[in-house]
Amino acid sequence: MTVTRTPVVVFISGSGSNLHALLEDSRKPDCPFRVCAVVADVAAPGLAHAEAHGIPHHVVRLADFPDREAWNRELARVATSYAPTYLVLAGFMRLLGAPVLEAFPDKIINTHPALLPSFPGPHGVRDALAYGVKVSGVSVIMVDAGVDTGRIIAQEAVTVADDDTVETLHERIKERERPLLVSVLRSLCEQGVPAAP
Ligand code: GAR
């Protein structure tokens, strides 16, 4: 059976373990998506995963543009050139603006290492730990113009241990995050965006 694979572009800023999970899944015969390009805002270590899989990759640095609007226009131009159905923010640590959001309406998903709407922003794990929560987790959301305010598609809880550090908790969250992100993307490609509640 031939599977028609939905093209996706993945945005990263860091080590790219979520990207790696997506790339490994995309090698399976039944996988409904293919990663057609990876875009980073810095020379992210995770770009090595794209390199290893022979996937085109780009670094589009904010500092190389006169303002965020121009940077967003370039991000949109690069992403659009691959004609993806979905953008996946897999540890992309900057807020996207109108040029990208308008190019992919309701087609951008983000993964976040906390149970939104609690602890949005770039330090979700640190902030949850500092607050003293006993349960945290991971959220996969649709991206809107706010900071982690988009519609929640899926979540999984992770118990916080008394001796957890930011690193140990984040690592346990990521163990749940990678399969969740893969599963959400598979569902989106197979069934489309779930209806709003
Ligand atoms: C992931 O845990 C992701 O949820 C987080 O960055 C990590 C990237 O890990 N994103 C955010 O905090 C966004 N607010 P990775 O580079 O190993 O995939």
PDB file of N, CA, C and O in Angstrom, residues 12-66:
ATOM      1  N   ILE A  12      13.285  24.384  14.933  1.00  0.00           N
ATOM      2  CA  ILE A  12      13.967  24.029  16.187  1.00  0.00           C
ATOM      3  C   ILE A  12      14.895  25.167  16.633  1.00  0.00           C
ATOM      4  O   ILE A  12      15.246  26.046  15.835  1.00  0.00           O
ATOM      5  N   SER A  13      15.292  25.106  17.909  1.00  0.00           N
ATOM      6  CA  SER A  13      16.335  26.007  18.415  1.00  0.00           C
ATOM      7  C   SER A  13      17.415  25.251  19.185  1.00  0.00           C
ATOM      8  O   SER A  13      18.448  25.827  19.507  1.00  0.00           O
ATOM      9  N   GLY A  14      17.153  23.982  19.538  1.00  0.00           N
ATOM     10  CA  GLY A  14      18.035  23.326  20.503  1.00  0.00           C
ATOM     11  C   GLY A  14      18.582  21.992  20.046  1.00  0.00           C
ATOM     12  O   GLY A  14      18.974  21.822  18.888  1.00  0.00           O
ATOM     13  N   SER A  15      18.543  21.026  20.970  1.00  0.00           N
ATOM     14  CA  SER A  15      19.208  19.747  20.715  1.00  0.00           C
ATOM     15  C   SER A  15      18.450  18.882  19.716  1.00  0.00           C
ATOM     16  O   SER A  15      19.013  17.949  19.146  1.00  0.00           O
ATOM     17  N   GLY A  16      17.177  19.170  19.520  1.00  0.00           N
ATOM     18  CA  GLY A  16      16.429  18.502  18.460  1.00  0.00           C
ATOM     19  C   GLY A  16      16.047  17.063  18.741  1.00  0.00           C
ATOM     20  O   GLY A  16      15.849  16.277  17.813  1.00  0.00           O
ATOM     21  N   SER A  17      15.852  16.707  20.025  1.00  0.00           N
ATOM     22  CA  SER A  17      15.461  15.312  20.285  1.00  0.00           C
ATOM     23  C   SER A  17      14.035  15.052  19.788  1.00  0.00           C
ATOM     24  O   SER A  17      13.724  13.932  19.354  1.00  0.00           O
ATOM     25  N   ASN A  18      13.184  16.060  19.831  1.00  0.00           N
ATOM     26  CA  ASN A  18      11.833  15.889  19.269  1.00  0.00           C
ATOM     27  C   ASN A  18      11.901  15.772  17.754  1.00  0.00           C
ATOM     28  O   ASN A  18      11.190  14.952  17.153  1.00  0.00           O
ATOM     29  N   LEU A  19      12.749  16.575  17.136  1.00  0.00           N
ATOM     30  CA  LEU A  19      12.959  16.459  15.683  1.00  0.00           C
ATOM     31  C   LEU A  19      13.430  15.051  15.346  1.00  0.00           C
ATOM     32  O   LEU A  19      12.944  14.428  14.393  1.00  0.00           O
ATOM     33  N   HIS A  20      14.363  14.546  16.146  1.00  0.00           N
ATOM     34  CA  HIS A  20      14.902  13.209  15.895  1.00  0.00           C
ATOM     35  C   HIS A  20      13.786  12.164  15.939  1.00  0.00           C
ATOM     36  O   HIS A  20      13.725  11.268  15.082  1.00  0.00           O
ATOM     37  N   ALA A  21      12.897  12.294  16.924  1.00  0.00           N
ATOM     38  CA  ALA A  21      11.778  11.346  17.031  1.00  0.00           C
ATOM     39  C   ALA A  21      10.892  11.427  15.784  1.00  0.00           C
ATOM     40  O   ALA A  21      10.438  10.398  15.265  1.00  0.00           O
ATOM     41  N   LEU A  22      10.650  12.639  15.301  1.00  0.00           N
ATOM     42  CA  LEU A  22       9.824  12.797  14.095  1.00  0.00           C
ATOM     43  C   LEU A  22      10.527  12.173  12.884  1.00  0.00           C
ATOM     44  O   LEU A  22       9.905  11.480  12.066  1.00  0.00           O
ATOM     45  N   LEU A  23      11.827  12.421  12.786  1.00  0.00           N
ATOM     46  CA  LEU A  23      12.571  11.878  11.637  1.00  0.00           C
ATOM     47  C   LEU A  23      12.602  10.349  11.674  1.00  0.00           C
ATOM     48  O   LEU A  23      12.433   9.697  10.636  1.00  0.00           O
ATOM     49  N   GLU A  24      12.797   9.788  12.863  1.00  0.00           N
ATOM     50  CA  GLU A  24      12.819   8.321  12.975  1.00  0.00           C
ATOM     51  C   GLU A  24      11.450   7.751  12.626  1.00  0.00           C
ATOM     52  O   GLU A  24      11.352   6.747  11.918  1.00  0.00           O
ATOM     53  N   ASP A  25      10.390   8.406  13.108  1.00  0.00           N
ATOM     54  CA  ASP A  25       9.049   7.900  12.797  1.00  0.00           C
ATOM     55  C   ASP A  25       8.780   7.972  11.298  1.00  0.00           C
ATOM     56  O   ASP A  25       8.134   7.083  10.735  1.00  0.00           O
ATOM     57  N   SER A  26       9.286   9.030  10.668  1.00  0.00           N
ATOM     58  CA  SER A  26       8.997   9.231   9.244  1.00  0.00           C
ATOM     59  C   SER A  26       9.632   8.147   8.369  1.00  0.00           C
ATOM     60  O   SER A  26       9.281   8.017   7.203  1.00  0.00           O
ATOM     61  N   ARG A  27      10.545   7.352   8.945  1.00  0.00           N
ATOM     62  CA  ARG A  27      11.142   6.264   8.175  1.00  0.00           C
ATOM     63  C   ARG A  27      10.244   5.035   8.129  1.00  0.00           C
ATOM     64  O   ARG A  27      10.486   4.109   7.354  1.00  0.00           O
ATOM     65  N   LYS A  28       9.230   5.002   8.991  1.00  0.00           N
ATOM     66  CA  LYS A  28       8.368   3.816   9.045  1.00  0.00           C
ATOM     67  C   LYS A  28       7.415   3.798   7.847  1.00  0.00           C
ATOM     68  O   LYS A  28       6.919   4.859   7.441  1.00  0.00           O
ATOM     69  N   PRO A  29       7.156   2.632   7.307  1.00  0.00           N
ATOM     70  CA  PRO A  29       6.327   2.555   6.097  1.00  0.00           C
ATOM     71  C   PRO A  29       4.925   3.127   6.276  1.00  0.00           C
ATOM     72  O   PRO A  29       4.337   3.630   5.322  1.00  0.00           O
ATOM     73  N   ASP A  30       4.394   3.080   7.507  1.00  0.00           N
ATOM     74  CA  ASP A  30       3.010   3.550   7.696  1.00  0.00           C
ATOM     75  C   ASP A  30       2.944   5.014   8.137  1.00  0.00           C
ATOM     76  O   ASP A  30       1.870   5.522   8.448  1.00  0.00           O
ATOM     77  N   CYS A  31       4.087   5.687   8.178  1.00  0.00           N
ATOM     78  CA  CYS A  31       4.075   7.071   8.696  1.00  0.00           C
ATOM     79  C   CYS A  31       3.388   8.002   7.688  1.00  0.00           C
ATOM     80  O   CYS A  31       3.762   8.019   6.507  1.00  0.00           O
ATOM     81  N   PRO A  32       2.412   8.804   8.149  1.00  0.00           N
ATOM     82  CA  PRO A  32       1.662   9.647   7.210  1.00  0.00           C
ATOM     83  C   PRO A  32       2.297  11.014   6.951  1.00  0.00           C
ATOM     84  O   PRO A  32       1.700  11.836   6.279  1.00  0.00           O
ATOM     85  N   PHE A  33       3.466  11.272   7.520  1.00  0.00           N
ATOM     86  CA  PHE A  33       4.115  12.565   7.244  1.00  0.00           C
ATOM     87  C   PHE A  33       5.557  12.353   6.800  1.00  0.00           C
ATOM     88  O   PHE A  33       6.160  11.307   7.045  1.00  0.00           O
ATOM     89  N   ARG A  34       6.073  13.395   6.127  1.00  0.00           N
ATOM     90  CA  ARG A  34       7.505  13.423   5.826  1.00  0.00           C
ATOM     91  C   ARG A  34       8.027  14.801   6.185  1.00  0.00           C
ATOM     92  O   ARG A  34       7.322  15.802   5.982  1.00  0.00           O
ATOM     93  N   VAL A  35       9.205  14.833   6.755  1.00  0.00           N
ATOM     94  CA  VAL A  35       9.839  16.108   7.107  1.00  0.00           C
ATOM     95  C   VAL A  35      10.576  16.591   5.864  1.00  0.00           C
ATOM     96  O   VAL A  35      11.536  15.968   5.416  1.00  0.00           O
ATOM     97  N   CYS A  36      10.087  17.706   5.285  1.00  0.00           N
ATOM     98  CA  CYS A  36      10.718  18.141   4.037  1.00  0.00           C
ATOM     99  C   CYS A  36      11.805  19.174   4.274  1.00  0.00           C
ATOM    100  O   CYS A  36      12.656  19.372   3.396  1.00  0.00           O
ATOM    101  N   ALA A  37      11.825  19.813   5.464  1.00  0.00           N
ATOM    102  CA  ALA A  37      12.915  20.744   5.766  1.00  0.00           C
ATOM    103  C   ALA A  37      12.904  21.052   7.250  1.00  0.00           C
ATOM    104  O   ALA A  37      11.884  20.868   7.939  1.00  0.00           O
ATOM    105  N   VAL A  38      14.052  21.509   7.736  1.00  0.00           N
ATOM    106  CA  VAL A  38      14.191  21.939   9.130  1.00  0.00           C
ATOM    107  C   VAL A  38      14.721  23.366   9.114  1.00  0.00           C
ATOM    108  O   VAL A  38      15.634  23.698   8.345  1.00  0.00           O
ATOM    109  N   VAL A  39      14.122  24.198   9.958  1.00  0.00           N
ATOM    110  CA  VAL A  39      14.531  25.612  10.053  1.00  0.00           C
ATOM    111  C   VAL A  39      14.890  25.896  11.504  1.00  0.00           C
ATOM    112  O   VAL A  39      14.163  25.506  12.414  1.00  0.00           O
ATOM    113  N   ALA A  40      16.024  26.569  11.711  1.00  0.00           N
ATOM    114  CA  ALA A  40      16.440  26.951  13.062  1.00  0.00           C
ATOM    115  C   ALA A  40      16.718  28.452  13.086  1.00  0.00           C
ATOM    116  O   ALA A  40      17.026  29.064  12.063  1.00  0.00           O
ATOM    117  N   ASP A  41      16.594  29.026  14.292  1.00  0.00           N
ATOM    118  CA  ASP A  41      16.889  30.461  14.448  1.00  0.00           C
ATOM    119  C   ASP A  41      18.325  30.678  14.926  1.00  0.00           C
ATOM    120  O   ASP A  41      18.756  31.824  15.049  1.00  0.00           O
ATOM    121  N   VAL A  42      19.000  29.576  15.236  1.00  0.00           N
ATOM    122  CA  VAL A  42      20.413  29.623  15.647  1.00  0.00           C
ATOM    123  C   VAL A  42      21.080  28.388  15.046  1.00  0.00           C
ATOM    124  O   VAL A  42      20.394  27.510  14.517  1.00  0.00           O
ATOM    125  N   ALA A  43      22.396  28.320  15.178  1.00  0.00           N
ATOM    126  CA  ALA A  43      23.109  27.129  14.691  1.00  0.00           C
ATOM    127  C   ALA A  43      22.863  25.993  15.690  1.00  0.00           C
ATOM    128  O   ALA A  43      23.744  25.574  16.445  1.00  0.00           O
ATOM    129  N   ALA A  44      21.651  25.500  15.713  1.00  0.00           N
ATOM    130  CA  ALA A  44      21.209  24.547  16.739  1.00  0.00           C
ATOM    131  C   ALA A  44      21.895  23.192  16.553  1.00  0.00           C
ATOM    132  O   ALA A  44      22.003  22.699  15.425  1.00  0.00           O
ATOM    133  N   PRO A  45      22.314  22.566  17.672  1.00  0.00           N
ATOM    134  CA  PRO A  45      22.906  21.224  17.578  1.00  0.00           C
ATOM    135  C   PRO A  45      21.979  20.234  16.878  1.00  0.00           C
ATOM    136  O   PRO A  45      22.427  19.324  16.188  1.00  0.00           O
ATOM    137  N   GLY A  46      20.681  20.438  17.037  1.00  0.00           N
ATOM    138  CA  GLY A  46      19.700  19.522  16.448  1.00  0.00           C
ATOM    139  C   GLY A  46      19.725  19.483  14.931  1.00  0.00           C
ATOM    140  O   GLY A  46      19.187  18.546  14.331  1.00  0.00           O
ATOM    141  N   LEU A  47      20.342  20.467  14.301  1.00  0.00           N
ATOM    142  CA  LEU A  47      20.426  20.445  12.837  1.00  0.00           C
ATOM    143  C   LEU A  47      21.209  19.226  12.357  1.00  0.00           C
ATOM    144  O   LEU A  47      21.047  18.787  11.218  1.00  0.00           O
ATOM    145  N   ALA A  48      22.043  18.674  13.245  1.00  0.00           N
ATOM    146  CA  ALA A  48      22.799  17.461  12.880  1.00  0.00           C
ATOM    147  C   ALA A  48      21.852  16.307  12.540  1.00  0.00           C
ATOM    148  O   ALA A  48      22.180  15.461  11.702  1.00  0.00           O
ATOM    149  N   HIS A  49      20.683  16.270  13.173  1.00  0.00           N
ATOM    150  CA  HIS A  49      19.717  15.201  12.861  1.00  0.00           C
ATOM    151  C   HIS A  49      19.198  15.366  11.433  1.00  0.00           C
ATOM    152  O   HIS A  49      19.009  14.385  10.718  1.00  0.00           O
ATOM    153  N   ALA A  50      18.953  16.621  11.037  1.00  0.00           N
ATOM    154  CA  ALA A  50      18.507  16.868   9.664  1.00  0.00           C
ATOM    155  C   ALA A  50      19.606  16.444   8.690  1.00  0.00           C
ATOM    156  O   ALA A  50      19.342  15.762   7.685  1.00  0.00           O
ATOM    157  N   GLU A  51      20.813  16.833   9.016  1.00  0.00           N
ATOM    158  CA  GLU A  51      21.973  16.484   8.172  1.00  0.00           C
ATOM    159  C   GLU A  51      22.056  14.957   8.022  1.00  0.00           C
ATOM    160  O   GLU A  51      22.204  14.439   6.918  1.00  0.00           O
ATOM    161  N   ALA A  52      21.952  14.248   9.157  1.00  0.00           N
ATOM    162  CA  ALA A  52      22.097  12.782   9.138  1.00  0.00           C
ATOM    163  C   ALA A  52      21.001  12.120   8.312  1.00  0.00           C
ATOM    164  O   ALA A  52      21.211  11.043   7.750  1.00  0.00           O
ATOM    165  N   HIS A  53      19.829  12.764   8.247  1.00  0.00           N
ATOM    166  CA  HIS A  53      18.720  12.187   7.479  1.00  0.00           C
ATOM    167  C   HIS A  53      18.656  12.755   6.062  1.00  0.00           C
ATOM    168  O   HIS A  53      17.708  12.471   5.326  1.00  0.00           O
ATOM    169  N   GLY A  54      19.641  13.595   5.712  1.00  0.00           N
ATOM    170  CA  GLY A  54      19.652  14.166   4.362  1.00  0.00           C
ATOM    171  C   GLY A  54      18.503  15.117   4.100  1.00  0.00           C
ATOM    172  O   GLY A  54      18.010  15.226   2.973  1.00  0.00           O
ATOM    173  N   ILE A  55      18.068  15.811   5.154  1.00  0.00           N
ATOM    174  CA  ILE A  55      16.931  16.743   5.027  1.00  0.00           C
ATOM    175  C   ILE A  55      17.484  18.167   4.884  1.00  0.00           C
ATOM    176  O   ILE A  55      18.361  18.570   5.665  1.00  0.00           O
ATOM    177  N   PRO A  56      16.986  18.959   3.933  1.00  0.00           N
ATOM    178  CA  PRO A  56      17.448  20.335   3.808  1.00  0.00           C
ATOM    179  C   PRO A  56      17.220  21.118   5.103  1.00  0.00           C
ATOM    180  O   PRO A  56      16.192  20.921   5.767  1.00  0.00           O
ATOM    181  N   HIS A  57      18.164  21.950   5.451  1.00  0.00           N
ATOM    182  CA  HIS A  57      18.012  22.725   6.693  1.00  0.00           C
ATOM    183  C   HIS A  57      18.548  24.132   6.503  1.00  0.00           C
ATOM    184  O   HIS A  57      19.438  24.376   5.673  1.00  0.00           O
ATOM    185  N   HIS A  58      17.989  25.035   7.282  1.00  0.00           N
ATOM    186  CA  HIS A  58      18.290  26.463   7.134  1.00  0.00           C
ATOM    187  C   HIS A  58      18.428  27.093   8.505  1.00  0.00           C
ATOM    188  O   HIS A  58      17.667  26.749   9.419  1.00  0.00           O
ATOM    189  N   VAL A  59      19.352  28.029   8.628  1.00  0.00           N
ATOM    190  CA  VAL A  59      19.428  28.853   9.835  1.00  0.00           C
ATOM    191  C   VAL A  59      18.999  30.259   9.431  1.00  0.00           C
ATOM    192  O   VAL A  59      19.591  30.862   8.523  1.00  0.00           O
ATOM    193  N   VAL A  60      17.944  30.750  10.071  1.00  0.00           N
ATOM    194  CA  VAL A  60      17.437  32.100   9.788  1.00  0.00           C
ATOM    195  C   VAL A  60      17.516  32.876  11.104  1.00  0.00           C
ATOM    196  O   VAL A  60      16.656  32.739  11.975  1.00  0.00           O
ATOM    197  N   ARG A  61      18.588  33.661  11.247  1.00  0.00           N
ATOM    198  CA  ARG A  61      18.868  34.348  12.518  1.00  0.00           C
ATOM    199  C   ARG A  61      18.161  35.692  12.583  1.00  0.00           C
ATOM    200  O   ARG A  61      18.285  36.499  11.658  1.00  0.00           O
ATOM    201  N   LEU A  62      17.498  35.930  13.685  1.00  0.00           N
ATOM    202  CA  LEU A  62      16.842  37.229  13.893  1.00  0.00           C
ATOM    203  C   LEU A  62      17.843  38.371  13.741  1.00  0.00           C
ATOM    204  O   LEU A  62      17.536  39.413  13.147  1.00  0.00           O
ATOM    205  N   ALA A  63      19.056  38.165  14.252  1.00  0.00           N
ATOM    206  CA  ALA A  63      20.075  39.237  14.243  1.00  0.00           C
ATOM    207  C   ALA A  63      20.488  39.644  12.829  1.00  0.00           C
ATOM    208  O   ALA A  63      21.062  40.721  12.636  1.00  0.00           O
ATOM    209  N   ASP A  64      20.197  38.805  11.839  1.00  0.00           N
ATOM    210  CA  ASP A  64      20.586  39.116  10.466  1.00  0.00           C
ATOM    211  C   ASP A  64      19.550  39.968   9.737  1.00  0.00           C
ATOM    212  O   ASP A  64      19.705  40.243   8.543  1.00  0.00           O
ATOM    213  N   PHE A  65      18.480  40.364  10.452  1.00  0.00           N
ATOM    214  CA  PHE A  65      17.406  41.126   9.809  1.00  0.00           C
ATOM    215  C   PHE A  65      17.185  42.440  10.552  1.00  0.00           C
ATOM    216  O   PHE A  65      17.459  42.531  11.757  1.00  0.00           O
ATOM    217  N   PRO A  66      16.683  43.452   9.837  1.00  0.00           N
ATOM    218  CA  PRO A  66      16.521  44.765  10.478  1.00  0.00           C
ATOM    219  C   PRO A  66      15.488  44.748  11.605  1.00  0.00           C
ATOM    220  O   PRO A  66      15.605  45.523  12.554  1.00  0.00           O
TER     221      PRO A  66
END
